[in-house]
Amino acid sequence: MTLAFLFPGQGSQAVGMGQELADAFGAAREVFQEVDDALGQKLFALMREGPEDQLTLTENAQPALMAVSVAVMRTLEREFGVSVDKAAFVAGHSLGEYSALAAAGAISLSDTARLLKRRGQAMQRAVPVGQGAMASLIGPKSDIALAEEAARAGSEAGVCVVANDNNQGNVVISGDKAAVDRAIEKAKELGARAIPLNVSAPFHCPLMRPAADEMSEALSAATIVAPRAPLVANVTARPTNDPEAIRSMLVEQVTGRVRWRESVAWMAENGVTRFAEAGAGKVLSGMAKRIAPDAEATPLNTPADLEAFAGSL
């Protein structure tokens, strides 16, 4: 068995996440306290109790999701003797890339929390609410070629690009609202279902340039060391453990495409037979099963999940 750890992105948050881990494991409680201290905010209370609309805010959801992912990994190591060193690769979806780097020791937990808080705020500020949009193109015909054709049609009305290539049948476009609306119509003509997403900003498109500039400044001051397992980066779908390359790609991914389908496919083609999703939800496990049907995909959310996973290694 060759293992890769995956780390979820925005959309996987839910009120109550992390509670079972905190109830069961001191290692998880320490992570949540450290994140609270780094941010000067009672984030774990918000994760436990809501309200949901506050947890869903980008500046809260991003560090909260990272905290759950790192709590899973720290608990695995301390309670079950399973470390990130057992993995051939780590990879995270958008903000999950920061979770992967924190879990692999490339960036400290406190720095990661502060970077994600700033990233969320910067992304929210980059485009006034209502000016941008995102849409998911789904269904059997929704592949990258269809999405790119729809985005080209949308580009006649403004910025419109493929933001997330998640898996065959699930591709997300992003840009100016008028352009995304036009792309939705084109996608429907081409045989896809197109669903506008309830997001606060058009992520992973050129409109995020102000946020990328802000993250460039923030990341230039951050300490980044080589991760304990190579990171398969969103923007290249290839592994790296070079700190300066990672710093550059974390800036690039703010405006760049999340090449998730290619990332998981590359790992499967290069020996990974088991994907373990560390953190909230099980979105990435489902995607992995569709991209690499011969591989195992296991969500790690609960104490029982962690115990079963550790016992299976």
Short mmCIF file of C-alpha atoms in Angstrom, two decimals:
data_model
loop_
_atom_site.label_atom_id
_atom_site.label_comp_id
_atom_site.label_asym_id
_atom_site.label_seq_id
_atom_site.Cartn_x
_atom_site.Cartn_y
_atom_site.Cartn_z
CA MET A 1 0.00 0.00 0.00
CA THR A 2 1.25 3.48 -0.91
CA LEU A 3 -0.54 6.24 0.99
CA ALA A 4 -1.38 9.89 0.28
CA PHE A 5 -3.09 12.25 2.71
CA LEU A 6 -5.66 14.66 1.27
CA PHE A 7 -6.89 17.84 2.96
CA PRO A 8 -10.33 19.33 2.21
CA GLY A 9 -11.17 22.84 1.08
CA GLN A 10 -13.93 25.35 1.65
CA GLY A 11 -17.42 23.92 1.56
CA SER A 12 -16.60 21.00 3.87
CA GLN A 13 -17.22 23.06 7.02
CA ALA A 14 -20.16 22.23 9.29
CA VAL A 15 -21.17 23.36 12.78
CA GLY A 16 -19.93 20.76 15.25
CA MET A 17 -16.82 19.82 13.30
CA GLY A 18 -13.91 18.83 15.50
CA GLN A 19 -16.08 18.33 18.58
CA GLU A 20 -15.75 14.52 18.74
CA LEU A 21 -11.99 14.77 18.29
CA ALA A 22 -11.69 17.36 21.04
CA ASP A 23 -13.84 15.30 23.40
CA ALA A 24 -11.69 12.22 22.84
CA PHE A 25 -8.12 13.46 22.41
CA GLY A 26 -5.91 15.97 24.17
CA ALA A 27 -3.83 16.34 21.01
CA ALA A 28 -6.88 17.70 19.15
CA ARG A 29 -7.76 20.07 21.99
CA GLU A 30 -4.22 21.45 21.90
CA VAL A 31 -4.51 22.19 18.17
CA PHE A 32 -7.80 24.06 18.58
CA GLN A 33 -6.38 26.08 21.50
CA GLU A 34 -3.23 26.93 19.58
CA VAL A 35 -5.28 28.20 16.62
CA ASP A 36 -7.50 30.25 18.94
CA ASP A 37 -4.41 31.77 20.57
CA ALA A 38 -2.78 32.53 17.20
CA LEU A 39 -5.88 34.34 15.95
CA GLY A 40 -6.93 35.96 19.22
CA GLN A 41 -10.37 34.55 18.50
CA LYS A 42 -12.64 31.87 19.97
CA LEU A 43 -12.73 30.01 16.67
CA PHE A 44 -13.26 26.58 18.19
CA ALA A 45 -16.36 27.82 20.01
CA LEU A 46 -17.68 29.02 16.63
CA MET A 47 -16.85 25.62 15.11
CA ARG A 48 -18.67 23.80 17.92
CA GLU A 49 -21.72 25.99 18.27
CA GLY A 50 -22.06 28.22 15.20
CA PRO A 51 -23.88 30.23 14.08
CA GLU A 52 -23.45 28.65 10.67
CA ASP A 53 -23.44 31.93 8.78
CA GLN A 54 -20.41 33.09 10.80
CA LEU A 55 -18.57 29.79 10.38
CA THR A 56 -19.19 29.93 6.62
CA LEU A 57 -17.48 33.33 6.29
CA THR A 58 -14.33 32.74 4.28
CA GLU A 59 -12.04 34.25 6.93
CA ASN A 60 -13.41 31.80 9.54
CA ALA A 61 -14.01 28.71 7.42
CA GLN A 62 -10.45 28.59 6.10
CA PRO A 63 -8.56 28.45 9.42
CA ALA A 64 -11.31 26.31 10.96
CA LEU A 65 -11.03 23.62 8.30
CA MET A 66 -7.26 23.67 8.61
CA ALA A 67 -7.52 23.26 12.38
CA VAL A 68 -9.65 20.12 12.06
CA SER A 69 -7.26 18.63 9.50
CA VAL A 70 -4.21 19.27 11.67
CA ALA A 71 -6.07 17.94 14.73
CA VAL A 72 -6.67 14.69 12.84
CA MET A 73 -3.02 14.39 11.85
CA ARG A 74 -1.61 15.30 15.25
CA THR A 75 -3.97 12.81 16.92
CA LEU A 76 -3.00 10.09 14.47
CA GLU A 77 0.65 10.62 15.29
CA ARG A 78 0.39 11.01 19.05
CA GLU A 79 -2.35 8.50 19.85
CA PHE A 80 -1.86 5.90 17.13
CA GLY A 81 1.74 6.26 16.00
CA VAL A 82 0.78 7.11 12.42
CA SER A 83 2.75 10.08 11.12
CA VAL A 84 2.73 12.02 7.86
CA ASP A 85 6.08 10.37 7.16
CA LYS A 86 4.13 7.24 6.18
CA ALA A 87 2.74 9.10 3.17
CA ALA A 88 4.28 9.22 -0.29
CA PHE A 89 2.54 12.57 -0.89
CA VAL A 90 0.24 15.16 0.64
CA ALA A 91 -2.21 17.33 -1.30
CA GLY A 92 -4.93 19.80 -0.36
CA HIS A 93 -7.81 21.37 -2.26
CA SER A 94 -7.28 25.15 -2.38
CA LEU A 95 -7.02 26.22 1.30
CA GLY A 96 -6.36 22.51 2.01
CA GLU A 97 -2.91 23.06 0.55
CA TYR A 98 -2.10 25.10 3.67
CA SER A 99 -3.48 22.29 5.85
CA ALA A 100 -1.26 19.82 4.02
CA LEU A 101 1.80 22.00 4.59
CA ALA A 102 1.01 22.50 8.29
CA ALA A 103 0.44 18.77 8.73
CA ALA A 104 3.73 18.03 6.98
CA GLY A 105 5.65 20.49 9.16
CA ALA A 106 6.45 22.99 6.40
CA ILE A 107 4.67 25.90 8.10
CA SER A 108 3.96 26.22 11.83
CA LEU A 109 0.37 25.78 12.97
CA SER A 110 0.17 29.34 14.32
CA ASP A 111 1.57 30.85 11.13
CA THR A 112 -0.78 28.74 9.01
CA ALA A 113 -3.80 29.94 11.00
CA ARG A 114 -2.78 33.58 10.59
CA LEU A 115 -2.02 33.15 6.89
CA LEU A 116 -5.43 31.57 6.25
CA LYS A 117 -7.25 34.27 8.20
CA ARG A 118 -5.52 36.88 6.05
CA ARG A 119 -6.12 34.86 2.89
CA GLY A 120 -9.84 34.68 3.63
CA GLN A 121 -10.06 38.39 4.32
CA ALA A 122 -8.02 39.26 1.22
CA MET A 123 -10.14 37.07 -1.04
CA GLN A 124 -13.31 38.63 0.34
CA ARG A 125 -11.98 42.17 -0.22
CA ALA A 126 -10.72 41.52 -3.74
CA VAL A 127 -14.11 41.71 -5.48
CA PRO A 128 -17.20 43.58 -4.24
CA VAL A 129 -20.05 41.25 -3.26
CA GLY A 130 -22.33 40.59 -6.22
CA GLN A 131 -19.81 41.45 -8.95
CA GLY A 132 -18.34 37.97 -9.22
CA ALA A 133 -19.80 34.48 -9.42
CA MET A 134 -18.93 30.80 -9.62
CA ALA A 135 -20.85 27.88 -11.09
CA SER A 136 -20.46 24.13 -11.00
CA LEU A 137 -20.82 22.26 -14.29
CA ILE A 138 -21.90 18.72 -13.52
CA GLY A 139 -23.07 15.60 -15.28
CA PRO A 140 -21.54 12.96 -17.57
CA LYS A 141 -20.65 15.50 -20.27
CA SER A 142 -19.02 17.96 -17.87
CA ASP A 143 -15.34 17.51 -18.55
CA ILE A 144 -12.51 20.01 -18.78
CA ALA A 145 -12.98 20.51 -22.54
CA LEU A 146 -16.67 21.40 -22.15
CA ALA A 147 -15.88 23.73 -19.24
CA GLU A 148 -13.18 25.53 -21.21
CA GLU A 149 -15.53 25.98 -24.16
CA ALA A 150 -18.21 27.40 -21.85
CA ALA A 151 -15.65 29.71 -20.21
CA ARG A 152 -14.53 30.98 -23.63
CA ALA A 153 -18.12 31.88 -24.43
CA GLY A 154 -18.47 33.61 -21.08
CA SER A 155 -15.28 35.57 -21.66
CA GLU A 156 -17.12 37.65 -24.26
CA ALA A 157 -18.88 39.34 -21.32
CA GLY A 158 -15.92 39.62 -18.92
CA VAL A 159 -13.46 37.47 -16.99
CA CYS A 160 -14.43 33.78 -17.01
CA VAL A 161 -12.10 30.82 -16.43
CA VAL A 162 -12.08 27.24 -15.20
CA ALA A 163 -11.39 27.53 -11.46
CA ASN A 164 -11.53 23.94 -10.20
CA ASP A 165 -11.06 20.82 -12.31
CA ASN A 166 -12.39 18.51 -9.60
CA ASN A 167 -13.16 15.30 -11.46
CA GLN A 168 -14.89 14.07 -14.60
CA GLY A 169 -18.42 15.39 -14.23
CA ASN A 170 -17.56 18.19 -11.80
CA VAL A 171 -15.79 21.32 -13.05
CA VAL A 172 -16.19 24.83 -11.60
CA ILE A 173 -15.98 28.13 -13.48
CA SER A 174 -15.38 31.56 -11.95
CA GLY A 175 -15.32 35.22 -12.96
CA ASP A 176 -17.47 38.29 -13.51
CA LYS A 177 -21.14 37.56 -12.86
CA ALA A 178 -22.28 38.49 -16.37
CA ALA A 179 -19.57 36.31 -17.88
CA VAL A 180 -20.38 33.32 -15.67
CA ASP A 181 -24.08 33.71 -16.49
CA ARG A 182 -23.23 33.54 -20.19
CA ALA A 183 -20.97 30.53 -19.61
CA ILE A 184 -23.80 28.76 -17.76
CA GLU A 185 -26.06 29.15 -20.80
CA LYS A 186 -23.32 27.81 -23.08
CA ALA A 187 -22.67 24.85 -20.78
CA LYS A 188 -26.36 23.96 -20.86
CA GLU A 189 -26.31 24.11 -24.66
CA LEU A 190 -23.38 21.69 -24.57
CA GLY A 191 -25.29 19.22 -22.42
CA ALA A 192 -24.08 19.97 -18.89
CA ARG A 193 -26.05 20.86 -15.81
CA ALA A 194 -24.89 24.23 -14.51
CA ILE A 195 -25.51 25.28 -10.92
CA PRO A 196 -24.59 28.74 -9.60
CA LEU A 197 -22.63 28.38 -6.35
CA ASN A 198 -23.48 30.24 -3.16
CA VAL A 199 -20.06 31.82 -2.67
CA SER A 200 -19.02 35.24 -1.50
CA ALA A 201 -16.36 35.85 -4.16
CA PRO A 202 -15.12 34.45 -7.51
CA PHE A 203 -12.20 32.34 -6.30
CA HIS A 204 -9.32 31.04 -8.44
CA CYS A 205 -9.66 33.52 -11.27
CA PRO A 206 -7.77 36.67 -12.36
CA LEU A 207 -10.19 38.88 -10.38
CA MET A 208 -8.42 37.60 -7.26
CA ARG A 209 -5.20 39.41 -8.23
CA PRO A 210 -5.43 41.89 -5.29
CA ALA A 211 -5.67 38.92 -2.91
CA ALA A 212 -2.71 37.23 -4.59
CA ASP A 213 -0.65 40.40 -4.15
CA GLU A 214 -1.58 40.55 -0.48
CA MET A 215 -0.69 36.88 0.03
CA SER A 216 2.61 37.42 -1.75
CA GLU A 217 3.47 40.02 0.88
CA ALA A 218 2.28 37.78 3.74
CA LEU A 219 4.06 34.68 2.47
CA SER A 220 7.32 36.54 1.85
CA ALA A 221 7.57 37.02 5.61
CA ALA A 222 6.53 33.46 6.50
CA THR A 223 8.98 30.72 7.47
CA ILE A 224 8.55 27.74 5.13
CA VAL A 225 10.72 24.62 5.31
CA ALA A 226 10.71 21.40 3.30
CA PRO A 227 7.58 19.32 4.07
CA ARG A 228 8.04 15.84 5.55
CA ALA A 229 6.18 14.44 2.52
CA PRO A 230 6.21 16.05 -0.95
CA LEU A 231 3.29 18.38 -1.70
CA VAL A 232 1.40 17.73 -4.94
CA ALA A 233 0.60 21.34 -5.76
CA ASN A 234 -2.76 22.63 -7.02
CA VAL A 235 -1.27 24.73 -9.80
CA THR A 236 1.10 22.12 -11.25
CA ALA A 237 -0.46 18.76 -10.26
CA ARG A 238 3.10 17.62 -9.56
CA PRO A 239 5.09 17.11 -6.34
CA THR A 240 7.59 19.47 -4.80
CA ASN A 241 9.36 19.79 -1.47
CA ASP A 242 11.21 23.00 -2.32
CA PRO A 243 10.22 25.79 0.13
CA GLU A 244 10.66 28.64 -2.37
CA ALA A 245 8.64 26.83 -5.04
CA ILE A 246 5.91 26.23 -2.45
CA ARG A 247 5.92 29.91 -1.45
CA SER A 248 5.51 30.94 -5.10
CA MET A 249 2.78 28.40 -5.83
CA LEU A 250 0.74 29.43 -2.78
CA VAL A 251 0.56 32.90 -4.34
CA GLU A 252 -0.19 31.54 -7.80
CA GLN A 253 -3.04 29.32 -6.57
CA VAL A 254 -5.09 32.37 -5.44
CA THR A 255 -5.75 33.25 -9.10
CA GLY A 256 -4.86 29.87 -10.64
CA ARG A 257 -6.76 26.70 -11.42
CA VAL A 258 -7.07 23.95 -8.81
CA ARG A 259 -5.93 20.97 -10.90
CA TRP A 260 -7.40 18.40 -8.54
CA ARG A 261 -8.37 15.72 -11.07
CA GLU A 262 -4.86 15.79 -12.53
CA SER A 263 -3.27 15.77 -9.06
CA VAL A 264 -5.11 12.67 -7.86
CA ALA A 265 -4.66 10.93 -11.21
CA TRP A 266 -0.92 11.64 -11.12
CA MET A 267 -0.61 10.20 -7.62
CA ALA A 268 -2.55 7.08 -8.61
CA GLU A 269 -0.39 6.66 -11.71
CA ASN A 270 2.71 6.97 -9.53
CA GLY A 271 1.91 4.26 -7.07
CA VAL A 272 -0.64 5.63 -4.61
CA THR A 273 -3.17 2.92 -3.79
CA ARG A 274 -4.83 4.57 -0.79
CA PHE A 275 -6.03 8.11 -0.20
CA ALA A 276 -6.87 9.24 3.34
CA GLU A 277 -8.85 12.50 3.70
CA ALA A 278 -7.82 14.17 6.95
CA GLY A 279 -10.40 16.64 8.20
CA ALA A 280 -14.02 17.67 7.90
CA GLY A 281 -16.40 15.95 5.50
CA LYS A 282 -15.71 13.41 2.79
CA VAL A 283 -15.85 15.42 -0.43
CA LEU A 284 -12.30 14.57 -1.51
CA SER A 285 -12.77 10.87 -0.75
CA GLY A 286 -15.68 10.80 -3.17
CA MET A 287 -13.68 12.63 -5.82
CA ALA A 288 -10.72 10.27 -5.37
CA LYS A 289 -12.93 7.23 -5.91
CA ARG A 290 -14.19 8.71 -9.17
CA ILE A 291 -10.74 9.73 -10.40
CA ALA A 292 -8.87 6.60 -9.28
CA PRO A 293 -11.46 3.83 -8.93
CA ASP A 294 -8.84 1.17 -8.21
CA ALA A 295 -7.54 3.02 -5.16
CA GLU A 296 -9.03 3.08 -1.66
CA ALA A 297 -10.32 6.39 -0.32
CA THR A 298 -10.97 6.83 3.39
CA PRO A 299 -12.37 9.87 5.21
CA LEU A 300 -10.82 10.49 8.64
CA ASN A 301 -13.34 12.50 10.68
CA THR A 302 -14.15 10.69 13.92
CA PRO A 303 -12.21 8.88 16.66
CA ALA A 304 -13.56 5.61 15.26
CA ASP A 305 -12.28 6.54 11.77
CA LEU A 306 -8.81 7.20 13.13
CA GLU A 307 -8.68 4.00 15.15
CA ALA A 308 -9.85 1.88 12.21
CA PHE A 309 -7.43 3.57 9.83
CA ALA A 310 -4.45 3.11 12.14
CA GLY A 311 -5.38 -0.53 12.66
CA SER A 312 -5.50 -1.12 8.90
CA LEU A 313 -1.93 0.04 8.24
#
